[in-house]
XYZ file of C-alpha atoms in Angstrom:
748
model
C -2.484 -20.282 72.199
C -5.530 -18.108 71.609
C -3.486 -14.952 72.344
C -0.859 -15.991 69.765
C -3.551 -16.653 67.159
C -5.107 -13.265 67.903
C -1.752 -11.477 67.420
C -1.131 -13.367 64.173
C -4.615 -12.455 62.925
C -4.060 -8.758 63.654
C -0.720 -8.824 61.825
C -2.246 -10.475 58.769
C -5.109 -7.960 58.781
C -2.714 -5.001 58.853
C -0.620 -6.590 56.131
C -3.623 -6.983 53.862
C -5.438 -3.909 55.158
C -4.682 -1.899 52.008
C -7.063 -4.180 50.119
C -9.986 -2.663 52.009
C -8.663 0.849 52.690
C -10.889 3.710 51.530
C -7.828 5.920 51.068
C -6.172 3.373 48.771
C -9.420 3.086 46.831
C -9.539 6.866 46.359
C -5.911 6.920 45.216
C -6.589 4.169 42.672
C -9.487 6.094 41.140
C -7.306 9.205 41.148
C -4.613 7.222 39.321
C -7.221 6.043 36.833
C -8.254 9.656 36.184
C -4.632 10.627 35.602
C -4.208 7.709 33.178
C -7.244 8.843 31.179
C -5.974 12.429 31.191
C -2.501 11.498 29.965
C -3.946 9.216 27.280
C -5.976 12.057 25.770
C -3.931 15.130 26.596
C -1.959 15.359 23.341
C -5.204 15.132 21.352
C -6.855 18.037 23.122
C -3.949 20.007 24.565
C -0.992 20.626 22.224
C 2.513 21.234 23.555
C 3.307 24.936 23.824
C 6.551 26.772 23.065
C 7.953 30.062 24.317
C 9.147 31.618 21.038
C 8.987 35.018 19.379
C 8.988 36.205 15.777
C 12.488 36.440 14.400
C 13.951 34.157 17.063
C 15.574 30.818 16.285
C 13.987 27.509 17.238
C 15.931 25.710 19.988
C 14.607 22.323 18.887
C 12.417 20.717 16.289
C 8.751 21.571 16.705
C 6.653 18.550 15.788
C 3.024 18.544 14.720
C 1.090 16.940 17.595
C -1.532 15.610 15.213
C -2.503 15.711 11.584
C -3.429 19.364 11.219
C -4.578 21.559 8.391
C -2.023 23.872 6.833
C -4.328 26.894 6.846
C -2.035 29.095 4.790
C -1.414 26.500 2.088
C -5.098 25.558 2.054
C -6.157 29.189 1.664
C -3.675 29.680 -1.148
C -4.986 26.572 -2.889
C -8.524 27.905 -2.564
C -7.510 31.253 -4.039
C -5.789 29.513 -6.941
C -8.888 27.436 -7.576
C -11.090 30.536 -7.509
C -8.769 32.359 -9.891
C -9.026 29.519 -12.381
C -12.795 29.993 -12.594
C -13.785 31.861 -15.766
C -16.347 34.668 -15.488
C -19.903 33.402 -15.728
C -22.047 34.898 -18.515
C -25.752 34.390 -19.024
C -27.546 34.465 -22.388
C -30.810 36.433 -22.279
C -33.396 35.936 -24.974
C -34.261 39.508 -26.037
C -37.253 40.135 -28.330
C -35.585 42.897 -30.362
C -37.719 42.149 -33.438
C -40.551 43.654 -31.376
C -38.472 46.823 -31.133
C -38.240 46.929 -34.963
C -41.969 46.325 -35.198
C -42.712 49.175 -32.768
C -40.488 51.612 -34.725
C -42.074 50.748 -38.097
C -45.531 51.011 -36.570
C -44.720 54.515 -35.341
C -43.207 55.427 -38.734
C -46.356 54.388 -40.591
C -48.533 56.274 -38.141
C -46.601 59.555 -38.291
C -45.836 59.446 -42.028
C -49.519 58.875 -42.794
C -50.504 62.094 -40.975
C -50.585 64.765 -43.684
C -51.251 67.611 -41.248
C -47.821 67.229 -39.633
C -45.124 69.093 -41.496
C -41.924 67.425 -42.581
C -39.873 69.419 -40.111
C -42.178 68.447 -37.232
C -41.956 64.806 -38.228
C -38.162 65.014 -38.075
C -38.343 66.483 -34.569
C -40.895 63.876 -33.491
C -38.674 61.013 -34.667
C -35.706 62.428 -32.788
C -37.744 62.137 -29.601
C -40.038 59.157 -30.232
C -37.510 56.585 -31.502
C -35.128 56.915 -28.496
C -38.184 56.742 -26.250
C -39.375 53.551 -27.972
C -35.902 52.021 -27.433
C -35.912 53.012 -23.740
C -39.398 51.644 -23.152
C -38.479 48.398 -24.908
C -35.345 47.982 -22.767
C -37.276 48.589 -19.540
C -39.916 46.120 -20.674
C -37.284 43.432 -21.311
C -35.743 43.911 -17.879
C -39.132 43.963 -16.174
C -40.152 40.756 -17.942
C -37.352 38.792 -16.195
C -37.469 40.593 -12.865
C -38.836 38.302 -10.139
C -38.950 35.281 -12.435
C -36.057 33.613 -10.651
C -34.374 32.872 -13.947
C -31.856 35.689 -13.519
C -30.758 37.461 -10.369
C -31.331 41.188 -9.882
C -27.623 41.982 -10.021
C -27.334 40.471 -13.475
C -30.496 42.258 -14.712
C -28.997 45.562 -13.625
C -25.831 44.633 -15.496
C -27.942 43.796 -18.560
C -29.680 47.180 -18.581
C -26.372 48.924 -18.018
C -24.673 47.182 -20.950
C -27.622 47.734 -23.316
C -27.617 51.457 -22.519
C -23.828 51.674 -22.796
C -23.801 49.974 -26.202
C -26.946 51.669 -27.536
C -26.577 52.723 -31.205
C -26.953 56.400 -32.041
C -28.927 56.949 -35.257
C -27.187 59.488 -37.516
C -28.856 62.934 -37.778
C -29.447 62.672 -41.542
C -31.439 59.473 -41.058
C -34.163 61.345 -39.168
C -34.580 63.661 -42.214
C -34.990 60.671 -44.511
C -37.639 58.903 -42.414
C -40.557 61.293 -43.158
C -40.057 60.798 -46.910
C -40.655 57.032 -46.789
C -43.826 55.880 -48.481
C -46.186 53.345 -47.041
C -45.105 50.821 -49.681
C -41.479 51.368 -48.719
C -42.183 50.782 -45.028
C -44.150 47.598 -45.786
C -41.220 46.258 -47.829
C -38.572 47.352 -45.317
C -40.141 45.939 -42.101
C -39.867 42.187 -42.806
C -36.310 42.580 -44.044
C -35.296 44.462 -40.921
C -37.001 41.970 -38.594
C -35.451 38.971 -40.383
C -31.918 40.421 -40.128
C -32.400 41.339 -36.429
C -33.649 37.839 -35.552
C -30.779 36.296 -37.479
C -28.095 38.354 -35.761
C -29.644 38.202 -32.284
C -29.682 34.412 -32.430
C -25.928 34.471 -31.808
C -24.269 35.242 -28.475
C -23.483 38.926 -28.487
C -21.128 40.354 -25.931
C -20.062 43.373 -27.992
C -22.870 44.763 -30.189
C -20.503 46.860 -32.289
C -18.796 43.845 -33.839
C -22.161 42.382 -34.843
C -23.388 45.677 -36.295
C -20.512 45.539 -38.794
C -22.309 42.641 -40.472
C -25.536 44.577 -41.032
C -24.553 46.378 -44.256
C -23.671 43.159 -46.051
C -26.924 41.468 -45.007
C -29.054 44.454 -46.030
C -27.326 44.852 -49.389
C -28.007 41.214 -50.162
C -31.709 41.603 -49.321
C -34.623 42.125 -51.718
C -34.698 45.889 -51.131
C -33.954 47.746 -54.349
C -34.062 51.375 -53.231
C -30.818 52.711 -51.851
C -32.628 54.972 -49.346
C -34.605 52.042 -48.018
C -31.427 50.000 -47.612
C -29.666 52.837 -45.764
C -32.567 53.388 -43.371
C -32.969 49.630 -42.692
C -29.266 49.400 -41.877
C -29.591 52.172 -39.299
C -32.764 50.739 -37.738
C -31.271 47.262 -37.586
C -28.098 48.609 -35.940
C -30.360 50.316 -33.423
C -32.144 47.066 -32.664
C -28.889 45.082 -32.249
C -27.974 44.921 -28.513
C -25.846 42.608 -26.340
C -27.595 39.424 -25.176
C -24.673 37.885 -23.257
C -24.110 39.492 -19.870
C -21.607 39.029 -17.055
C -23.196 37.378 -13.988
C -21.303 38.615 -10.947
C -23.331 36.580 -8.492
C -23.023 33.437 -10.575
C -19.300 34.005 -10.870
C -18.980 34.478 -7.117
C -20.968 31.293 -6.509
C -18.808 29.342 -8.960
C -15.683 30.601 -7.245
C -17.216 29.731 -3.899
C -17.925 26.179 -5.063
C -14.381 25.940 -6.387
C -13.011 27.066 -3.032
C -15.249 24.633 -1.172
C -14.164 21.738 -3.363
C -10.520 22.246 -2.508
C -9.484 19.583 0.010
C -7.621 20.889 3.031
C -3.878 20.550 2.818
C -2.654 18.792 5.954
C 0.559 18.723 7.835
C 0.961 15.079 8.841
C 1.198 14.010 12.417
C 4.816 14.040 13.671
C 5.866 16.173 10.695
C 8.387 18.871 11.528
C 6.726 22.277 11.638
C 9.897 24.162 12.484
C 13.397 22.718 12.294
C 15.947 23.332 15.019
C 17.831 26.545 14.296
C 15.277 27.903 11.821
C 14.280 31.520 12.195
C 10.638 31.968 13.147
C 8.969 33.699 10.222
C 5.601 35.393 10.263
C 4.106 32.380 8.508
C 5.578 29.922 11.033
C 4.451 32.078 13.927
C 0.945 32.340 12.500
C 0.792 28.577 12.020
C 1.931 27.871 15.576
C -0.520 30.460 16.838
C -3.401 28.807 14.961
C -2.441 25.529 16.629
C -2.411 27.197 20.064
C 1.198 26.066 20.474
C 2.440 29.413 21.771
C 2.637 29.759 25.534
C 1.499 33.360 25.517
C -1.630 32.494 23.580
C -2.462 29.087 25.114
C -5.668 28.715 27.083
C -6.409 26.719 30.208
C -9.977 26.007 29.173
C -9.084 22.847 27.177
C -7.251 21.480 30.231
C -10.260 22.127 32.437
C -12.590 20.578 29.885
C -10.410 17.475 29.537
C -10.170 17.073 33.297
C -13.947 17.255 33.571
C -14.303 14.650 30.808
C -11.908 12.096 32.300
C -13.339 12.667 35.773
C -16.719 11.676 34.383
C -15.133 8.483 33.022
C -13.719 7.593 36.439
C -16.996 8.495 38.142
C -18.813 6.253 35.682
C -16.617 3.287 36.658
C -16.856 4.128 40.364
C -20.668 4.245 40.329
C -20.916 0.982 38.421
C -18.518 -0.835 40.771
C -20.254 0.655 43.795
C -23.584 -0.835 42.721
C -22.016 -4.125 41.666
C -22.414 -7.307 43.677
C -18.912 -8.489 42.735
C -16.039 -8.639 45.216
C -14.293 -5.763 43.411
C -16.777 -3.525 45.212
C -14.631 -3.790 48.359
C -11.406 -5.412 47.139
C -8.708 -2.890 46.218
C -6.477 -5.638 44.830
C -9.020 -6.361 42.121
C -9.493 -2.630 41.525
C -5.730 -2.271 41.096
C -5.798 -5.088 38.571
C -8.591 -3.308 36.671
C -6.556 -0.081 36.628
C -3.519 -1.965 35.311
C -5.549 -3.600 32.536
C -6.959 -0.224 31.511
C -3.462 1.274 31.606
C -1.929 -1.508 29.479
C -4.746 -1.349 26.923
C -4.531 2.424 26.578
C -0.748 2.215 26.353
C -1.129 -0.248 23.483
C -3.490 2.125 21.688
C -1.099 5.043 22.174
C 1.807 2.962 20.893
C 0.041 2.228 17.622
C -1.188 5.803 17.283
C 2.409 7.068 17.271
C 2.990 5.590 13.803
C -0.396 6.590 12.466
C -0.474 9.421 9.924
C -2.226 10.369 6.709
C 0.048 8.068 4.706
C -0.937 5.109 6.907
C -4.388 6.095 8.163
C -5.604 2.579 8.928
C -2.789 1.400 11.173
C -5.099 2.050 14.124
C -7.096 -0.990 12.966
C -4.077 -3.103 13.948
C -4.163 -2.068 17.622
C -5.328 -4.840 20.012
C -8.159 -2.709 21.382
C -10.183 -5.774 22.478
C -7.355 -6.973 24.741
C -8.630 -5.135 27.809
C -12.190 -6.437 27.492
C -10.916 -10.004 27.120
C -8.618 -9.779 30.165
C -11.336 -8.235 32.332
C -13.778 -10.966 31.316
C -11.332 -13.729 32.241
C -9.902 -12.200 35.418
C -12.752 -10.118 36.847
C -16.315 -10.075 35.585
C -18.258 -9.887 32.338
C -20.392 -6.921 33.404
C -17.278 -4.860 34.188
C -15.889 -5.814 30.776
C -18.982 -4.351 29.101
C -18.503 -1.053 30.937
C -14.797 -0.982 30.075
C -15.675 -1.609 26.424
C -17.668 1.615 26.283
C -14.703 3.557 27.672
C -12.237 1.824 25.349
C -14.449 2.725 22.372
C -14.532 6.405 23.369
C -10.781 6.433 23.978
C -10.022 4.755 20.641
C -12.173 7.280 18.780
C -9.990 10.071 20.203
C -6.571 8.416 20.201
C -6.763 7.229 16.573
C -8.520 10.317 15.248
C -6.476 12.094 12.565
C -9.071 14.764 11.799
C -8.279 17.918 13.748
C -11.691 19.375 12.970
C -13.567 16.720 14.958
C -12.388 15.290 18.302
C -13.827 11.797 17.695
C -13.592 9.280 14.846
C -16.662 7.041 15.022
C -14.990 4.313 12.933
C -12.501 3.392 15.658
C -15.162 3.655 18.348
C -17.438 1.298 16.441
C -14.604 -1.134 15.661
C -13.458 -1.257 19.295
C -17.036 -1.664 20.467
C -17.799 -4.565 18.107
C -14.493 -6.422 18.548
C -14.558 -6.069 22.350
C -18.095 -7.407 22.541
C -17.073 -10.270 20.265
C -14.156 -10.996 22.608
C -16.433 -11.005 25.660
C -18.977 -13.331 24.049
C -16.242 -15.687 22.830
C -14.146 -15.921 25.981
C -16.577 -15.781 28.919
C -17.016 -19.570 29.015
C -13.496 -20.463 27.919
C -11.945 -23.491 29.584
C -8.603 -23.743 27.748
C -5.948 -21.311 26.649
C -6.552 -22.347 23.065
C -9.959 -20.715 23.515
C -8.180 -17.349 23.640
C -6.768 -17.936 20.166
C -10.231 -18.928 18.926
C -11.650 -15.750 20.469
C -8.936 -13.760 18.688
C -10.025 -15.300 15.392
C -13.629 -14.322 16.105
C -12.444 -10.766 16.833
C -10.601 -10.716 13.492
C -13.615 -12.035 11.598
C -16.172 -9.610 13.003
C -13.731 -6.712 12.794
C -13.059 -7.511 9.150
C -16.798 -7.588 8.364
C -17.312 -4.233 10.077
C -14.353 -2.562 8.344
C -15.483 -3.943 4.976
C -18.957 -2.498 5.513
C -17.512 0.907 6.456
C -15.275 0.941 3.385
C -18.207 0.041 1.142
C -20.315 2.790 2.687
C -17.589 5.379 2.114
C -16.994 4.024 -1.396
C -13.947 6.134 -2.259
C -11.039 3.998 -1.083
C -8.800 2.217 -3.559
C -8.631 -1.559 -3.549
C -5.070 -1.360 -2.192
C -6.080 0.749 0.823
C -9.078 -1.483 1.452
C -6.866 -4.573 1.441
C -4.437 -2.923 3.870
C -7.290 -1.954 6.214
C -8.716 -5.490 6.202
C -5.259 -6.998 6.768
C -4.686 -4.737 9.766
C -8.051 -5.764 11.208
C -7.196 -9.451 10.921
C -3.852 -8.778 12.581
C -5.600 -6.968 15.429
C -7.474 -10.103 16.496
C -4.326 -12.217 16.402
C -2.348 -9.620 18.382
C -5.163 -9.474 20.919
C -4.954 -13.233 21.476
C -1.140 -13.159 21.722
C -1.079 -10.312 24.251
C -3.837 -11.864 26.380
C -2.054 -15.233 26.475
C 1.178 -13.445 27.420
C -0.305 -11.165 30.086
C -2.646 -13.661 31.726
C 0.045 -15.538 33.713
C 1.399 -12.218 35.032
C -1.968 -11.244 36.495
C -2.612 -14.750 37.792
C 0.699 -14.819 39.669
C 0.845 -11.180 40.766
C -2.717 -11.067 42.121
C -3.240 -14.717 42.955
C -6.088 -14.871 40.472
C -7.588 -18.220 39.667
C -9.008 -17.773 36.225
C -11.164 -20.520 34.701
C -8.272 -21.307 32.366
C -5.866 -21.729 35.285
C -8.361 -23.906 37.141
C -8.763 -26.183 34.148
C -4.981 -26.511 33.926
C -4.786 -27.432 37.609
C -7.469 -30.089 37.148
C -5.308 -31.943 34.633
C -4.627 -35.459 36.033
C -1.042 -35.153 34.796
C -0.312 -32.428 37.335
C 2.524 -33.740 39.589
C 0.458 -33.483 42.773
C -2.548 -35.253 41.291
C -0.309 -37.969 39.870
C 1.254 -38.318 43.315
C -2.216 -38.555 44.850
C -3.267 -41.210 42.342
C -0.194 -43.411 42.611
C 0.427 -43.188 46.370
C -3.114 -42.845 47.721
C -5.554 -44.254 45.142
C -8.359 -44.405 47.701
C -7.951 -40.732 48.577
C -7.735 -39.883 44.863
C -11.072 -41.588 44.186
C -12.575 -39.902 47.238
C -11.325 -36.484 46.005
C -12.821 -37.013 42.549
C -16.194 -37.897 44.089
C -16.029 -34.867 46.403
C -15.208 -32.687 43.389
C -18.332 -33.877 41.551
C -20.531 -33.246 44.571
C -19.014 -29.853 45.428
C -19.233 -28.541 41.874
C -22.920 -29.432 41.564
C -23.741 -27.877 44.938
C -21.768 -24.699 44.217
C -23.432 -24.113 40.867
C -26.833 -24.589 42.483
C -26.288 -21.532 44.705
C -24.281 -19.444 42.222
C -20.837 -20.067 43.751
C -17.707 -20.945 41.776
C -18.308 -24.562 40.808
C -15.035 -25.003 38.960
C -13.077 -23.716 41.972
C -14.924 -26.190 44.196
C -14.128 -29.080 41.875
C -10.415 -28.273 41.594
C -10.185 -27.417 45.300
C -11.709 -30.802 46.114
C -9.086 -32.535 43.963
C -6.344 -31.059 46.172
C -8.093 -30.823 49.537
C -6.648 -34.079 50.917
C -3.229 -33.903 49.235
C -1.656 -33.896 52.715
C -2.690 -37.515 53.180
C 0.075 -38.542 50.772
C 2.596 -38.023 53.596
C 1.064 -40.821 55.730
C -1.345 -42.664 53.433
C -1.806 -45.850 55.485
C -3.278 -43.920 58.419
C -6.422 -43.124 56.416
C -9.043 -45.813 56.019
C -9.671 -45.345 52.266
C -6.032 -46.344 51.598
C -5.987 -49.382 53.934
C -6.384 -52.221 51.465
C -5.872 -55.655 53.013
C -3.852 -54.226 55.910
C -4.525 -53.743 59.587
C -5.729 -50.324 60.735
C -2.741 -48.802 62.601
C -5.054 -46.613 64.698
C -6.363 -49.680 66.505
C -3.079 -49.916 68.463
C -2.358 -46.209 68.815
C -3.115 -43.686 71.502
C -6.155 -41.574 70.404
C -4.226 -38.321 70.873
C -1.456 -39.562 68.571
C -4.052 -40.717 66.050
C -5.706 -37.310 66.281
C -2.401 -35.571 65.638
C -1.748 -37.662 62.527
C -5.270 -37.143 61.157
C -5.301 -33.398 61.884
C -1.862 -32.920 60.341
C -3.052 -33.787 56.833
C -4.648 -30.328 56.400
C -1.472 -28.516 57.460
C 0.731 -30.844 55.428
C -1.500 -30.289 52.407
C -1.126 -26.512 52.609
C 2.672 -26.805 52.802
C 2.754 -29.117 49.770
C 0.478 -26.796 47.811
C 2.733 -23.840 48.640
C 5.761 -25.829 47.503
C 4.095 -26.421 44.122
C 2.915 -22.788 43.937
C -0.747 -23.693 43.893
C -2.856 -20.486 44.151
C -4.122 -19.390 47.548
C -7.878 -20.027 47.005
C -7.129 -23.735 46.574
C -4.771 -23.723 49.565
C -7.531 -22.090 51.606
C -9.933 -24.894 50.724
C -7.355 -27.499 51.777
C -6.777 -25.674 55.073
C -10.402 -24.781 55.867
C -12.462 -27.731 54.640
C -12.521 -29.325 58.123
C -12.817 -26.019 59.974
C -12.685 -26.670 63.718
C -14.809 -29.814 63.608
C -14.495 -32.497 66.267
C -12.866 -35.892 65.598
C -15.655 -37.694 67.415
C -14.313 -41.230 67.067
C -10.982 -40.482 68.730
C -12.615 -38.133 71.250
C -14.991 -40.838 72.435
C -12.180 -43.405 72.356
C -10.097 -41.149 74.603
C -13.048 -40.739 76.984
C -13.498 -44.492 77.223
C -9.796 -45.005 77.947
C -9.883 -42.281 80.591
C -12.909 -43.844 82.262
C -11.311 -47.283 82.142
C -8.142 -45.938 83.757
C -10.155 -44.065 86.346
C -8.892 -40.614 85.411
C -10.730 -37.838 87.203
C -9.715 -35.105 84.780
C -12.255 -34.971 81.956
C -11.005 -35.214 78.360
C -10.998 -31.724 76.800
C -13.050 -31.642 73.607
C -10.864 -28.821 72.219
C -7.899 -31.214 72.151
C -9.688 -33.312 69.528
C -10.769 -30.564 67.151
C -9.117 -29.453 63.941
C -7.165 -26.216 64.445
C -9.084 -24.428 61.692
C -9.576 -21.809 60.481
C -13.250 -22.157 59.777
C -14.455 -21.809 56.206
C -13.946 -18.236 55.012
C -15.747 -18.676 51.690
C -18.761 -20.481 50.324
C -16.506 -22.684 48.238
C -14.494 -23.876 51.277
C -17.714 -24.565 53.196
C -19.231 -26.525 50.289
C -16.111 -28.687 49.854
C -16.147 -29.385 53.595
C -19.788 -30.540 53.499
C -19.228 -32.611 50.342
C -16.115 -34.202 51.872
C -17.968 -35.303 54.989
C -21.100 -36.386 53.091
C -19.159 -38.497 50.571
C -17.255 -40.331 53.300
C -20.394 -40.888 55.348
C -22.542 -42.151 52.468
C -19.710 -44.392 51.244
C -19.734 -46.027 54.671
C -23.310 -47.174 54.060
C -23.439 -50.656 52.575
C -26.572 -50.208 50.462
C -27.769 -46.612 50.876
C -31.393 -45.772 50.207
C -32.761 -42.389 49.176
C -34.076 -41.825 52.688
C -30.733 -42.748 54.235
C -28.848 -40.397 51.931
C -31.247 -37.525 52.626
C -31.083 -38.095 56.383
C -27.287 -38.334 56.326
C -26.824 -35.173 54.244
C -29.175 -33.064 56.337
C -27.735 -34.368 59.616
C -24.206 -33.466 58.547
C -25.263 -30.033 57.276
C -27.214 -29.262 60.407
C -24.410 -30.564 62.594
C -21.888 -28.243 61.010
C -24.317 -25.345 61.217
C -24.989 -25.966 64.917
C -21.239 -26.340 65.489
C -20.708 -22.814 64.138
C -18.585 -23.925 61.179
C -20.321 -21.455 58.836
C -20.091 -18.430 61.103
C -17.204 -16.870 59.195
C -18.533 -17.255 55.631
C -21.600 -15.745 53.983
C -23.487 -19.003 53.499
C -27.232 -18.573 54.203
C -29.766 -21.066 55.536
C -31.563 -20.998 52.188
C -28.341 -21.788 50.344
C -27.535 -24.546 52.818
C -30.913 -26.124 52.116
C -30.273 -25.896 48.351
C -26.868 -27.500 48.826
C -28.478 -30.412 50.689
C -31.030 -30.950 47.905
C -28.354 -30.878 45.223
C -26.102 -33.295 47.120
C -29.057 -35.671 47.500
C -29.763 -35.622 43.771
C -26.091 -36.072 42.853
C -25.526 -38.903 45.345
C -28.648 -40.658 44.103
C -27.181 -40.609 40.588
C -23.834 -41.916 41.835
C -25.167 -44.767 43.973
C -28.270 -45.669 41.978
C -26.755 -48.904 40.632
C -26.421 -50.400 44.084
C -29.382 -48.906 45.901
C -31.505 -51.528 47.601
C -34.397 -51.103 49.931
C -33.873 -53.665 52.756
C -36.064 -53.694 55.805
C -33.170 -53.842 58.256
C -30.320 -51.403 57.767
C -26.862 -52.591 58.823
C -25.151 -50.727 61.613
C -22.036 -48.693 60.992
C -18.737 -50.052 62.202
C -16.337 -48.060 64.307
C -13.799 -48.051 61.524
C -16.305 -46.527 59.122
C -17.204 -43.926 61.694
C -13.523 -43.068 61.914
C -13.385 -42.659 58.109
C -16.413 -40.398 58.151
C -14.927 -38.083 60.744
C -11.471 -37.880 59.187
């Protein structure tokens, strides 16, 4: 018997050995790395083609992402720069000072009687051009270093003034020495007034302005013809350009115009080259700029991407390694995590396929929070937080339409916020309708975030904003729908008992529970009481209280096959065990655990609950029937002692804390119920005696229940039992003795 059990145990271990294999664990993390790589590869590594200039495309070449059309953009920038008019600056020139300097020199030289007329003519030929040159240099120097005009423009100013300088006719120099002081005094204000008047306009070409001088002088107060002629010449000399071309300013304006041109994009999935088209220089250059040519492709992006996704996998590995959850050693749960990540990333990729510049916000519709919600329900909240960070990074790359930056923070932030909202909303869910409520919370918070981003950007039209918000609302609803649809698959495929599934199984309308209630009402009441006790004890030590409660509901379902053989169902009938052989009674009592497991399998009840039904008695001894058999053997004079092993449950012993807790609660409830009027001291003594008895009997050797936890379980059971039996607690001096029948109930 033992040899057969040993062989069966080895077979089961080999069958489930993959769950704890280090090689399988490595392969799963390798698969996860490959999944990350494939999810991001088209964003970082474009498809390459083996084509040459002048050849014909064998198939359509599609843009792997929304990319800038560099040639069209550059042409648009050139067109914008060409439309910029030359920039001219107006310089305020003090040319009236030039007139004043010339008249001052005229009065000085003409007043000198010692200088001959011929010498004066020669002096004027030299002095007046010198005065003009000095004045020009002074004007340029005045603005140099002021910051008002750049040096290039000041050089242009000097150049234009010199180029357009007026040449005084030769005969004018002969007339200047003959001017009297009175003539000069009358001429100076007229000349200055005309210069100021003409220089107040913008002058690009001085010659056109000088044509107006004669009319203005002739209409002045000067009466002498000589004076008018000389004033005309001096005024023409003083008229210079004051509007100058600014090369630097023009270049800057053109630069701003070029910078303001928005890049022209080729939309994602747009055909770059049609099948059969000849590859032109422009097409080849465009493909080359996209690194889509095999000859020009680089392996560095592939290496960089592999390093990035390896860091993602290492991040998950290190977190799981330091986790206290069962996924640390359970490859089945790790496989489930990989599948959830794969499904979530696949969903993102699916929505990204239809995303382009015409529909830029369709990524808001993707159910990015689905993975975080599934991980929270099926695995653990802390793992869901870690996965959220990775989902946010992935979403920022997958939905990014800007080829200049690899990440779009909007999608990262949206995924981060909605996933956290999903985790907070679903972690204490007890019904499947809670998933829909969580989806609504995801929609609400996502909508608030998207609205805030749109307001911050401030350039979207009301139509686009409405579309973006609608997509965000749809994302939450899709998340709920996909989670509700995928949850049963994971529960069945991996035997996962989610809180939602446990709550469904605890429904009194479940066929097995209805069968238990109608056919064995005593056992049903006993199971409900055990469920209350087990749940309280489990939560006190951090075990799965809901699993203990539901497991307790089903732990004695096997009694429905032979209900009258169990004392709690014997109402006003004789106990059939009184007239039965103890070995036969033992076989009937022991069979209820095996029968329960078979019934639970028939109704496809998950394995953790079946394990509780099978293990809650462990290998405990049926003391009543064992002692009864010993008495019969002694009475019949049998020399062969009764083997204790023949009156023990076949096991297995409790493999989990939950199975051990249900076993203790089952025994304690039956024992305390056998007391007529239990006191607090009686309850405490009974609970601790049963706990210690099971511990000494080695029933907890195969589960990780500690002495400290066992003590906490005893305290919690005492408090719970006190609340249950408080209405009938009395404190008599003499405690009634237990009957044999009640002892039998306690041990069964």
